[in-house]
GROMACS .gro file of C-alpha atoms in nm:
model
  224
    1LEU     CA    1  21.549  14.926  15.415
    2SER     CA    2  21.832  15.127  15.274
    3GLY     CA    3  22.005  14.798  15.192
    4GLY     CA    4  22.370  14.706  15.158
    5TYR     CA    5  22.400  14.387  15.361
    6GLY     CA    6  22.271  14.139  15.107
    7SER     CA    7  22.056  13.911  15.321
    8TRP     CA    8  21.868  13.921  15.647
    9LEU     CA    9  22.118  13.691  15.821
   10VAL     CA   10  22.411  13.911  15.721
   11THR     CA   11  22.206  14.213  15.828
   12LEU     CA   12  22.146  14.064  16.173
   13ARG     CA   13  22.517  13.997  16.221
   14ALA     CA   14  22.613  14.345  16.104
   15LEU     CA   15  22.362  14.511  16.337
   16VAL     CA   16  22.483  14.313  16.637
   17ALA     CA   17  22.845  14.395  16.555
   18GLN     CA   18  22.775  14.766  16.513
   19GLU     CA   19  22.510  14.837  16.776
   20GLY     CA   20  22.474  14.537  17.005
   21VAL     CA   21  22.183  14.300  17.065
   22GLY     CA   22  21.973  14.575  17.222
   23THR     CA   23  21.923  14.733  16.880
   24PHE     CA   24  21.658  14.470  16.799
   25TRP     CA   25  21.431  14.613  17.070
   26ARG     CA   26  21.450  14.979  16.965
   27GLY     CA   27  21.097  15.114  16.940
   28ASN     CA   28  20.951  14.796  17.088
   29THR     CA   29  20.755  14.981  17.357
   30ALA     CA   30  20.576  15.183  17.090
   31ASN     CA   31  20.523  14.861  16.894
   32VAL     CA   32  20.363  14.688  17.194
   33LEU     CA   33  20.143  14.989  17.261
   34LYS     CA   34  20.036  14.977  16.896
   35VAL     CA   35  19.989  14.602  16.855
   36ALA     CA   36  19.788  14.539  17.172
   37PRO     CA   37  19.497  14.775  17.093
   38ALA     CA   38  19.519  14.695  16.722
   39LYS     CA   39  19.471  14.324  16.784
   40GLY     CA   40  19.207  14.395  17.048
   41VAL     CA   41  19.002  14.606  16.809
   42LYS     CA   42  19.023  14.340  16.538
   43PHE     CA   43  18.907  14.053  16.755
   44ALA     CA   44  18.644  14.260  16.937
   45LEU     CA   45  18.484  14.385  16.616
   46PHE     CA   46  18.521  14.086  16.386
   47GLU     CA   47  18.270  13.843  16.538
   48THR     CA   48  18.020  14.121  16.607
   49ALA     CA   49  18.047  14.254  16.253
   50VAL     CA   50  18.016  13.908  16.097
   51ALA     CA   51  17.700  13.842  16.300
   52ALA     CA   52  17.557  14.175  16.183
   53VAL     CA   53  17.650  14.143  15.816
   54ALA     CA   54  17.636  13.773  15.729
   55ARG     CA   55  17.309  13.608  15.634
   56ASP     CA   56  17.426  13.302  15.826
   57ALA     CA   57  17.676  13.383  16.101
   58LYS     CA   58  17.785  13.016  16.110
   59ARG     CA   59  17.846  13.007  15.736
   60PRO     CA   60  17.957  13.354  15.623
   61THR     CA   61  18.047  13.365  15.257
   62THR     CA   62  18.401  13.439  15.145
   63LEU     CA   63  18.289  13.785  15.031
   64GLU     CA   64  18.123  13.857  15.367
   65THR     CA   65  18.432  13.747  15.560
   66LEU     CA   66  18.663  13.944  15.331
   67THR     CA   67  18.450  14.259  15.357
   68VAL     CA   68  18.426  14.249  15.736
   69SER     CA   69  18.796  14.168  15.776
   70CYS     CA   70  18.899  14.459  15.554
   71CYS     CA   71  18.674  14.707  15.736
   72VAL     CA   72  18.798  14.597  16.079
   73ALA     CA   73  19.160  14.613  15.960
   74GLY     CA   74  19.110  14.966  15.828
   75VAL     CA   75  18.966  15.095  16.154
   76SER     CA   76  19.240  14.930  16.359
   77ALA     CA   77  19.524  15.055  16.137
   78ALA     CA   78  19.397  15.413  16.129
   79LEU     CA   79  19.360  15.432  16.508
   80THR     CA   80  19.710  15.304  16.582
   81HIS     CA   81  19.910  15.451  16.291
   82PRO     CA   82  20.074  15.736  16.490
   83LEU     CA   83  20.237  15.477  16.716
   84ASP     CA   84  20.343  15.279  16.411
   85THR     CA   85  20.519  15.590  16.277
   86VAL     CA   86  20.699  15.648  16.606
   87LYS     CA   87  20.795  15.281  16.630
   88THR     CA   88  20.948  15.286  16.283
   89LEU     CA   89  21.148  15.602  16.354
   90LEU     CA   90  21.281  15.476  16.688
   91ALA     CA   91  21.379  15.145  16.529
   92ALA     CA   92  21.568  15.343  16.263
   93GLY     CA   93  21.763  15.526  16.535
   94ALA     CA   94  21.587  15.863  16.515
   95GLN     CA   95  21.655  16.110  16.795
   96PRO     CA   96  21.539  16.189  17.055
   97PRO     CA   97  21.466  15.846  17.202
   98GLY     CA   98  21.133  15.788  17.370
   99ILE     CA   99  20.777  15.781  17.240
  100VAL     CA  100  20.657  16.120  17.366
  101PRO     CA  101  20.976  16.315  17.274
  102GLN     CA  102  20.969  16.160  16.926
  103MET     CA  103  20.603  16.253  16.880
  104ARG     CA  104  20.678  16.611  16.986
  105ARG     CA  105  20.965  16.632  16.738
  106ILE     CA  106  20.749  16.507  16.452
  107VAL     CA  107  20.465  16.747  16.533
  108SER     CA  108  20.701  17.044  16.575
  109GLU     CA  109  20.872  16.976  16.241
  110ARG     CA  110  20.581  16.856  16.026
  111GLY     CA  111  20.266  16.924  16.222
  112PRO     CA  112  20.016  16.658  16.336
  113ALA     CA  113  20.002  16.522  15.980
  114GLY     CA  114  20.360  16.401  16.029
  115LEU     CA  115  20.229  16.127  16.258
  116LEU     CA  116  20.018  15.997  15.970
  117VAL     CA  117  20.298  15.965  15.715
  118GLY     CA  118  20.251  15.640  15.524
  119LEU     CA  119  19.888  15.598  15.634
  120GLY     CA  120  19.771  15.556  15.274
  121PRO     CA  121  19.994  15.260  15.188
  122ALA     CA  122  19.952  15.128  15.542
  123LEU     CA  123  19.577  15.105  15.488
  124VAL     CA  124  19.619  14.970  15.137
  125SER     CA  125  19.862  14.703  15.262
  126ASN     CA  126  19.713  14.620  15.602
  127VAL     CA  127  19.352  14.605  15.486
  128PRO     CA  128  19.402  14.342  15.213
  129PHE     CA  129  19.658  14.159  15.431
  130VAL     CA  130  19.410  14.107  15.713
  131GLY     CA  131  19.122  14.057  15.472
  132VAL     CA  132  19.300  13.793  15.265
  133SER     CA  133  19.451  13.614  15.566
  134TRP     CA  134  19.129  13.597  15.767
  135ALA     CA  135  18.915  13.509  15.465
  136THR     CA  136  19.157  13.235  15.360
  137PHE     CA  137  19.178  13.095  15.714
  138ASN     CA  138  18.803  13.100  15.785
  139GLU     CA  139  18.706  12.973  15.443
  140GLY     CA  140  18.960  12.693  15.467
  141LYS     CA  141  18.841  12.593  15.814
  142ARG     CA  142  18.475  12.601  15.712
  143ARG     CA  143  18.530  12.393  15.399
  144LEU     CA  144  18.742  12.140  15.585
  145ASN     CA  145  18.480  12.099  15.858
  146GLU     CA  146  18.198  12.062  15.606
  147ALA     CA  147  18.399  11.804  15.409
  148ARG     CA  148  18.426  11.604  15.732
  149GLY     CA  149  18.058  11.647  15.814
  150LEU     CA  150  18.132  11.868  16.116
  151ASP     CA  151  17.981  12.195  16.236
  152PRO     CA  152  18.133  12.489  16.044
  153LEU     CA  153  18.246  12.644  16.374
  154HIS     CA  154  18.417  12.325  16.494
  155LYS     CA  155  18.775  12.388  16.602
  156PRO     CA  156  19.017  12.165  16.406
  157SER     CA  157  19.328  12.010  16.558
  158VAL     CA  158  19.636  12.220  16.628
  159PRO     CA  159  19.835  12.087  16.327
  160VAL     CA  160  19.544  12.171  16.095
  161LEU     CA  161  19.508  12.519  16.243
  162LEU     CA  162  19.883  12.572  16.204
  163GLY     CA  163  19.871  12.466  15.840
  164LEU     CA  164  19.574  12.692  15.766
  165SER     CA  165  19.745  12.982  15.941
  166CYS     CA  166  20.063  12.939  15.736
  167LEU     CA  167  19.864  12.919  15.412
  168ALA     CA  168  19.660  13.229  15.502
  169THR     CA  169  19.968  13.429  15.598
  170ALA     CA  170  20.155  13.332  15.280
  171ALA     CA  171  19.860  13.438  15.064
  172ALA     CA  172  19.828  13.769  15.248
  173GLU     CA  173  20.201  13.847  15.234
  174ALA     CA  174  20.209  13.791  14.859
  175VAL     CA  175  19.928  14.043  14.811
  176ALA     CA  176  20.012  14.315  15.064
  177TYR     CA  177  20.384  14.310  15.146
  178PRO     CA  178  20.506  14.550  14.872
  179LEU     CA  179  20.289  14.828  15.014
  180TYR     CA  180  20.423  14.757  15.364
  181VAL     CA  181  20.776  14.808  15.225
  182ILE     CA  182  20.671  15.140  15.068
  183LYS     CA  183  20.505  15.256  15.390
  184THR     CA  184  20.813  15.172  15.597
  185ASN     CA  185  21.038  15.354  15.350
  186GLN     CA  186  20.818  15.663  15.376
  187GLN     CA  187  20.831  15.658  15.755
  188SER     CA  188  21.206  15.591  15.766
  189SER     CA  189  21.267  15.902  15.554
  190LEU     CA  190  21.148  16.109  15.850
  191ALA     CA  191  21.441  15.983  16.058
  192VAL     CA  192  21.691  16.158  15.832
  193GLY     CA  193  21.476  16.457  15.744
  194GLN     CA  194  21.423  16.355  15.382
  195SER     CA  195  21.109  16.412  15.178
  196THR     CA  196  20.893  16.103  15.209
  197GLY     CA  197  20.757  16.110  14.855
  198GLY     CA  198  20.432  15.959  14.732
  199VAL     CA  199  20.345  15.591  14.706
  200LEU     CA  200  20.424  15.564  14.336
  201GLN     CA  201  20.742  15.771  14.368
  202VAL     CA  202  20.877  15.555  14.651
  203GLY     CA  203  20.774  15.236  14.473
  204ARG     CA  204  20.950  15.341  14.154
  205ARG     CA  205  21.263  15.435  14.350
  206ILE     CA  206  21.275  15.092  14.514
  207VAL     CA  207  21.222  14.911  14.183
  208ALA     CA  208  21.487  15.125  14.011
  209ALA     CA  209  21.740  15.047  14.283
  210ARG     CA  210  21.663  14.679  14.346
  211GLY     CA  211  21.422  14.556  14.082
  212MET     CA  212  21.075  14.417  14.148
  213LEU     CA  213  21.208  14.187  14.420
  214GLY     CA  214  21.302  14.499  14.616
  215LEU     CA  215  20.933  14.536  14.697
  216TYR     CA  216  20.961  14.208  14.888
  217SER     CA  217  21.275  14.301  15.084
  218GLY     CA  218  21.260  14.130  15.424
  219VAL     CA  219  20.957  13.918  15.339
  220GLY     CA  220  21.136  13.602  15.455
  221ILE     CA  221  21.207  13.726  15.805
  222ALA     CA  222  20.867  13.898  15.819
  223GLY     CA  223  20.707  13.560  15.759
  224LEU     CA  224  20.891  13.424  16.059
   0.00000   0.00000   0.00000
């Protein structure tokens, strides 16, 4: 996120020219180890929590869906954040390579709290992202089914599900992506031994260097 290439396509070409295709998989093991349990926790808890909270599990209100989604996202993000930190550092080329050696380096230099760098903005970005995306998707599906006289839990066709998913993701990205950029900047600072800075400090630095659109750097490829 330090910039300089101008666009994501130019960035991809520059990375391949400088470091080879393998650079795109740096930190991927840590990412897989993070994503798998994170997604598992979300799906395992969501339906159970909706059934426990909603007055009508078949027709949860938008507020009920949003509340449950945000709570589940917060729990999942907090549990897997240390691996997210390691993944970001390895992807940025931090030494030494490897999940365990990198964790040891962080702890030795900054203590256990170093593994939680960026947790604040991660929660603030991930929680509304998941909340908005799931609430938008479920509310859209429910309303569409009811408009067609179908059961609220009826599964629409694949094209409809794809359209709802794209709409939900776009809405969530618009709300939460700037905080994801700030969190990643904080974590990347560890790779070069710089002070991470607070959320507002990092946000102001990005805006000063790139303008407000800097808070959406990479949003196009992230949406892919």
